[in-house]
PDB file of C-alpha atoms in Angstrom:
ATOM      1  CA  UNK T   1     -49.552 -31.566 -27.200  1.00 60.00           C
ATOM      2  CA  UNK T   2     -47.920 -29.969 -30.599  1.00 76.00           C
ATOM      3  CA  UNK T   3     -44.369 -31.671 -30.185  1.00 81.00           C
ATOM      4  CA  UNK T   4     -42.646 -28.590 -29.172  1.00 84.00           C
ATOM      5  CA  UNK T   5     -39.920 -28.818 -27.035  1.00 86.00           C
ATOM      6  CA  UNK T   6     -37.161 -26.612 -25.307  1.00 88.00           C
ATOM      7  CA  UNK T   7     -33.769 -27.552 -26.485  1.00 88.00           C
ATOM      8  CA  UNK T   8     -31.557 -29.105 -23.681  1.00 88.00           C
ATOM      9  CA  UNK T   9     -28.355 -28.059 -25.066  1.00 92.00           C
ATOM     10  CA  UNK T  10     -27.474 -25.581 -27.874  1.00 94.00           C
ATOM     11  CA  UNK T  11     -25.008 -27.068 -30.296  1.00 95.00           C
ATOM     12  CA  UNK T  12     -21.287 -25.460 -29.934  1.00 96.00           C
ATOM     13  CA  UNK T  13     -18.829 -25.150 -33.002  1.00 96.00           C
ATOM     14  CA  UNK T  14     -15.583 -26.866 -32.480  1.00 96.00           C
ATOM     15  CA  UNK T  15     -17.285 -28.771 -29.782  1.00 95.00           C
ATOM     16  CA  UNK T  16     -20.536 -30.774 -30.735  1.00 94.00           C
ATOM     17  CA  UNK T  17     -19.729 -29.853 -34.738  1.00 95.00           C
ATOM     18  CA  UNK T  18     -16.581 -29.503 -36.354  1.00 96.00           C
ATOM     19  CA  UNK T  19     -15.609 -26.814 -38.713  1.00 96.00           C
ATOM     20  CA  UNK T  20     -14.988 -29.416 -41.501  1.00 96.00           C
ATOM     21  CA  UNK T  21     -18.484 -30.691 -40.956  1.00 96.00           C
ATOM     22  CA  UNK T  22     -20.492 -27.385 -41.658  1.00 96.00           C
ATOM     23  CA  UNK T  23     -20.501 -27.922 -45.605  1.00 96.00           C
ATOM     24  CA  UNK T  24     -22.571 -31.054 -46.219  1.00 96.00           C
ATOM     25  CA  UNK T  25     -21.941 -31.402 -49.922  1.00 96.00           C
ATOM     26  CA  UNK T  26     -20.102 -30.029 -52.947  1.00 94.00           C
ATOM     27  CA  UNK T  27     -22.928 -29.828 -55.269  1.00 95.00           C
ATOM     28  CA  UNK T  28     -24.150 -26.575 -57.137  1.00 96.00           C
ATOM     29  CA  UNK T  29     -27.634 -25.420 -55.400  1.00 97.00           C
ATOM     30  CA  UNK T  30     -29.967 -22.898 -56.377  1.00 98.00           C
ATOM     31  CA  UNK T  31     -31.541 -20.016 -54.054  1.00 98.00           C
ATOM     32  CA  UNK T  32     -33.980 -17.836 -54.987  1.00 98.00           C
ATOM     33  CA  UNK T  33     -35.249 -14.373 -53.793  1.00 98.00           C
ATOM     34  CA  UNK T  34     -37.993 -11.996 -54.902  1.00 98.00           C
ATOM     35  CA  UNK T  35     -38.434  -8.328 -54.950  1.00 98.00           C
ATOM     36  CA  UNK T  36     -41.404  -6.020 -55.733  1.00 98.00           C
ATOM     37  CA  UNK T  37     -41.029  -2.323 -57.082  1.00 98.00           C
ATOM     38  CA  UNK T  38     -43.383   0.029 -58.467  1.00 98.00           C
ATOM     39  CA  UNK T  39     -43.098   1.936 -61.671  1.00 98.00           C
ATOM     40  CA  UNK T  40     -44.623   3.887 -64.535  1.00 98.00           C
ATOM     41  CA  UNK T  41     -44.042   3.524 -68.188  1.00 98.00           C
ATOM     42  CA  UNK T  42     -45.401   3.598 -71.772  1.00 98.00           C
ATOM     43  CA  UNK T  43     -44.862   1.608 -74.906  1.00 98.00           C
ATOM     44  CA  UNK T  44     -44.064   2.771 -78.393  1.00 97.00           C
ATOM     45  CA  UNK T  45     -45.201   1.331 -81.509  1.00 97.00           C
ATOM     46  CA  UNK T  46     -48.093  -0.212 -79.668  1.00 96.00           C
ATOM     47  CA  UNK T  47     -51.627   0.046 -80.252  1.00 96.00           C
ATOM     48  CA  UNK T  48     -53.312  -0.905 -76.981  1.00 93.00           C
ATOM     49  CA  UNK T  49     -53.919   0.320 -73.304  1.00 93.00           C
ATOM     50  CA  UNK T  50     -49.974   0.287 -72.833  1.00 94.00           C
ATOM     51  CA  UNK T  51     -49.203   2.900 -75.177  1.00 97.00           C
ATOM     52  CA  UNK T  52     -50.606   5.348 -72.331  1.00 98.00           C
ATOM     53  CA  UNK T  53     -48.586   6.157 -69.544  1.00 98.00           C
ATOM     54  CA  UNK T  54     -49.460   3.591 -66.632  1.00 98.00           C
ATOM     55  CA  UNK T  55     -48.142   2.003 -63.806  1.00 98.00           C
ATOM     56  CA  UNK T  56     -47.210  -1.519 -62.268  1.00 98.00           C
ATOM     57  CA  UNK T  57     -46.436  -3.133 -59.224  1.00 98.00           C
ATOM     58  CA  UNK T  58     -43.921  -5.664 -60.365  1.00 98.00           C
ATOM     59  CA  UNK T  59     -42.393  -8.547 -59.016  1.00 98.00           C
ATOM     60  CA  UNK T  60     -38.952 -10.008 -59.533  1.00 98.00           C
ATOM     61  CA  UNK T  61     -38.059 -13.538 -59.041  1.00 98.00           C
ATOM     62  CA  UNK T  62     -34.169 -14.403 -58.843  1.00 98.00           C
ATOM     63  CA  UNK T  63     -32.853 -18.015 -59.307  1.00 98.00           C
ATOM     64  CA  UNK T  64     -29.108 -17.860 -58.740  1.00 98.00           C
ATOM     65  CA  UNK T  65     -26.923 -20.879 -58.612  1.00 98.00           C
ATOM     66  CA  UNK T  66     -23.347 -21.797 -57.252  1.00 96.00           C
ATOM     67  CA  UNK T  67     -21.028 -23.875 -55.014  1.00 96.00           C
ATOM     68  CA  UNK T  68     -21.624 -23.741 -51.147  1.00 95.00           C
ATOM     69  CA  UNK T  69     -18.664 -22.456 -49.217  1.00 94.00           C
ATOM     70  CA  UNK T  70     -16.983 -23.844 -46.238  1.00 94.00           C
ATOM     71  CA  UNK T  71     -19.934 -22.667 -44.093  1.00 95.00           C
ATOM     72  CA  UNK T  72     -22.584 -24.526 -46.321  1.00 95.00           C
ATOM     73  CA  UNK T  73     -23.430 -21.045 -47.821  1.00 95.00           C
ATOM     74  CA  UNK T  74     -23.892 -20.443 -51.675  1.00 95.00           C
ATOM     75  CA  UNK T  75     -24.859 -16.689 -51.231  1.00 96.00           C
ATOM     76  CA  UNK T  76     -26.278 -14.978 -48.119  1.00 96.00           C
ATOM     77  CA  UNK T  77     -29.964 -13.845 -48.940  1.00 98.00           C
ATOM     78  CA  UNK T  78     -28.847 -10.418 -47.273  1.00 97.00           C
ATOM     79  CA  UNK T  79     -26.327 -10.114 -49.770  1.00 96.00           C
ATOM     80  CA  UNK T  80     -28.835 -10.767 -52.681  1.00 98.00           C
ATOM     81  CA  UNK T  81     -30.960  -8.021 -51.215  1.00 98.00           C
ATOM     82  CA  UNK T  82     -27.901  -5.451 -51.075  1.00 97.00           C
ATOM     83  CA  UNK T  83     -27.064  -6.263 -54.831  1.00 97.00           C
ATOM     84  CA  UNK T  84     -30.755  -5.825 -55.476  1.00 98.00           C
ATOM     85  CA  UNK T  85     -31.032  -2.500 -53.628  1.00 98.00           C
ATOM     86  CA  UNK T  86     -27.519  -0.657 -54.673  1.00 98.00           C
ATOM     87  CA  UNK T  87     -27.210  -2.166 -58.501  1.00 98.00           C
ATOM     88  CA  UNK T  88     -30.849  -2.541 -59.666  1.00 98.00           C
ATOM     89  CA  UNK T  89     -33.707  -1.255 -57.749  1.00 98.00           C
ATOM     90  CA  UNK T  90     -32.333   2.336 -57.991  1.00 98.00           C
ATOM     91  CA  UNK T  91     -33.243   2.255 -61.686  1.00 98.00           C
ATOM     92  CA  UNK T  92     -36.696   1.046 -61.081  1.00 98.00           C
ATOM     93  CA  UNK T  93     -38.684   1.562 -57.874  1.00 98.00           C
ATOM     94  CA  UNK T  94     -41.026   4.531 -58.211  1.00 98.00           C
ATOM     95  CA  UNK T  95     -39.485   5.812 -61.382  1.00 98.00           C
ATOM     96  CA  UNK T  96     -40.601   6.306 -64.957  1.00 98.00           C
ATOM     97  CA  UNK T  97     -39.013   3.418 -66.756  1.00 98.00           C
ATOM     98  CA  UNK T  98     -38.566   5.223 -69.960  1.00 98.00           C
ATOM     99  CA  UNK T  99     -36.448   7.677 -68.316  1.00 98.00           C
ATOM    100  CA  UNK T 100     -34.368   5.683 -66.119  1.00 98.00           C
ATOM    101  CA  UNK T 101     -33.487   2.610 -68.158  1.00 98.00           C
ATOM    102  CA  UNK T 102     -31.324   2.426 -71.270  1.00 98.00           C
ATOM    103  CA  UNK T 103     -32.923   3.382 -74.483  1.00 98.00           C
ATOM    104  CA  UNK T 104     -35.477   0.517 -75.331  1.00 98.00           C
ATOM    105  CA  UNK T 105     -39.191  -0.179 -75.326  1.00 98.00           C
ATOM    106  CA  UNK T 106     -40.058  -0.842 -71.698  1.00 98.00           C
ATOM    107  CA  UNK T 107     -41.555  -4.311 -72.458  1.00 98.00           C
ATOM    108  CA  UNK T 108     -41.418  -6.885 -69.563  1.00 98.00           C
ATOM    109  CA  UNK T 109     -39.398  -8.618 -72.255  1.00 98.00           C
ATOM    110  CA  UNK T 110     -36.871  -6.148 -72.529  1.00 98.00           C
ATOM    111  CA  UNK T 111     -36.712  -5.366 -69.085  1.00 98.00           C
ATOM    112  CA  UNK T 112     -35.929  -8.711 -67.808  1.00 98.00           C
ATOM    113  CA  UNK T 113     -32.990  -9.291 -69.887  1.00 98.00           C
ATOM    114  CA  UNK T 114     -31.604  -5.726 -68.503  1.00 98.00           C
ATOM    115  CA  UNK T 115     -32.165  -7.054 -64.941  1.00 98.00           C
ATOM    116  CA  UNK T 116     -30.612 -10.424 -65.499  1.00 98.00           C
ATOM    117  CA  UNK T 117     -27.696  -8.497 -67.102  1.00 98.00           C
ATOM    118  CA  UNK T 118     -27.397  -6.222 -63.954  1.00 98.00           C
ATOM    119  CA  UNK T 119     -27.281  -9.224 -61.303  1.00 98.00           C
ATOM    120  CA  UNK T 120     -24.893 -11.176 -63.579  1.00 97.00           C
ATOM    121  CA  UNK T 121     -22.605  -8.386 -63.802  1.00 96.00           C
ATOM    122  CA  UNK T 122     -22.922  -7.894 -59.837  1.00 96.00           C
ATOM    123  CA  UNK T 123     -22.045 -11.454 -59.213  1.00 96.00           C
ATOM    124  CA  UNK T 124     -18.956 -11.460 -61.555  1.00 94.00           C
ATOM    125  CA  UNK T 125     -17.710  -8.150 -59.775  1.00 94.00           C
ATOM    126  CA  UNK T 126     -17.549 -10.051 -56.181  1.00 89.00           C
ATOM    127  CA  UNK T 127     -14.703 -12.565 -55.624  1.00 87.00           C
ATOM    128  CA  UNK T 128     -16.668 -14.471 -52.855  1.00 88.00           C
ATOM    129  CA  UNK T 129     -19.177 -15.420 -55.267  1.00 88.00           C
ATOM    130  CA  UNK T 130     -17.007 -17.152 -57.621  1.00 84.00           C
ATOM    131  CA  UNK T 131     -18.670 -19.759 -59.765  1.00 90.00           C
ATOM    132  CA  UNK T 132     -22.225 -18.147 -58.839  1.00 96.00           C
ATOM    133  CA  UNK T 133     -24.529 -17.483 -61.750  1.00 97.00           C
ATOM    134  CA  UNK T 134     -27.878 -16.326 -62.488  1.00 98.00           C
ATOM    135  CA  UNK T 135     -30.036 -19.329 -63.852  1.00 98.00           C
ATOM    136  CA  UNK T 136     -33.213 -17.154 -64.260  1.00 98.00           C
ATOM    137  CA  UNK T 137     -34.809 -14.113 -63.758  1.00 98.00           C
ATOM    138  CA  UNK T 138     -38.862 -13.686 -64.083  1.00 98.00           C
ATOM    139  CA  UNK T 139     -40.333 -10.390 -64.241  1.00 98.00           C
ATOM    140  CA  UNK T 140     -43.863 -10.140 -63.506  1.00 98.00           C
ATOM    141  CA  UNK T 141     -45.920  -7.315 -64.895  1.00 98.00           C
ATOM    142  CA  UNK T 142     -49.277  -8.360 -63.451  1.00 97.00           C
ATOM    143  CA  UNK T 143     -49.828 -11.265 -60.828  1.00 97.00           C
ATOM    144  CA  UNK T 144     -50.456 -13.496 -63.770  1.00 98.00           C
ATOM    145  CA  UNK T 145     -48.072 -12.274 -66.549  1.00 98.00           C
ATOM    146  CA  UNK T 146     -44.302 -12.447 -66.679  1.00 98.00           C
ATOM    147  CA  UNK T 147     -41.291 -12.571 -69.072  1.00 98.00           C
ATOM    148  CA  UNK T 148     -38.372 -14.583 -68.436  1.00 98.00           C
ATOM    149  CA  UNK T 149     -34.862 -14.640 -69.174  1.00 98.00           C
ATOM    150  CA  UNK T 150     -32.796 -18.018 -68.520  1.00 98.00           C
ATOM    151  CA  UNK T 151     -29.097 -18.701 -68.655  1.00 97.00           C
ATOM    152  CA  UNK T 152     -29.266 -20.959 -71.467  1.00 96.00           C
ATOM    153  CA  UNK T 153     -30.935 -18.505 -73.476  1.00 96.00           C
ATOM    154  CA  UNK T 154     -28.574 -15.466 -72.579  1.00 95.00           C
ATOM    155  CA  UNK T 155     -25.366 -17.280 -73.019  1.00 85.00           C
ATOM    156  CA  UNK T 156     -25.927 -19.656 -75.924  1.00 65.00           C
ATOM    157  CA  UNK T 157     -27.657 -17.344 -78.254  1.00 48.00           C
TER     158      UNK T 157
END
């Protein structure tokens, strides 16, 4: 009725598909992963609601590009999550950002560049991600408002 069927025979490596067939191409590809965190901050030299201590549920979207390995993987989504947890989120989630980030006004515009730099540094530190790079980071401060850092802006300016 819905086109569902049980697979008759599970494909087996080195029998039905050869290892040299696992990577379909040699092109650069982009993968994306999103995370959320909750944090408090306030802004300096700003006349508006954000001058007072307040919080947000932020959403971060990473766009990472690179070349696939012999298995056809550029980077495992679990590895992106581990980098996020170990190198970035520890400074952000349920934190007072004015205290845990480098000295800066904790605007979305400043924070997105810091997040971009942390992810770019982490990718450079790992030899298995050779050629991987951050293409963009979007930091949503609200569901409809975000700041973005792009590779071409970060590297050329």
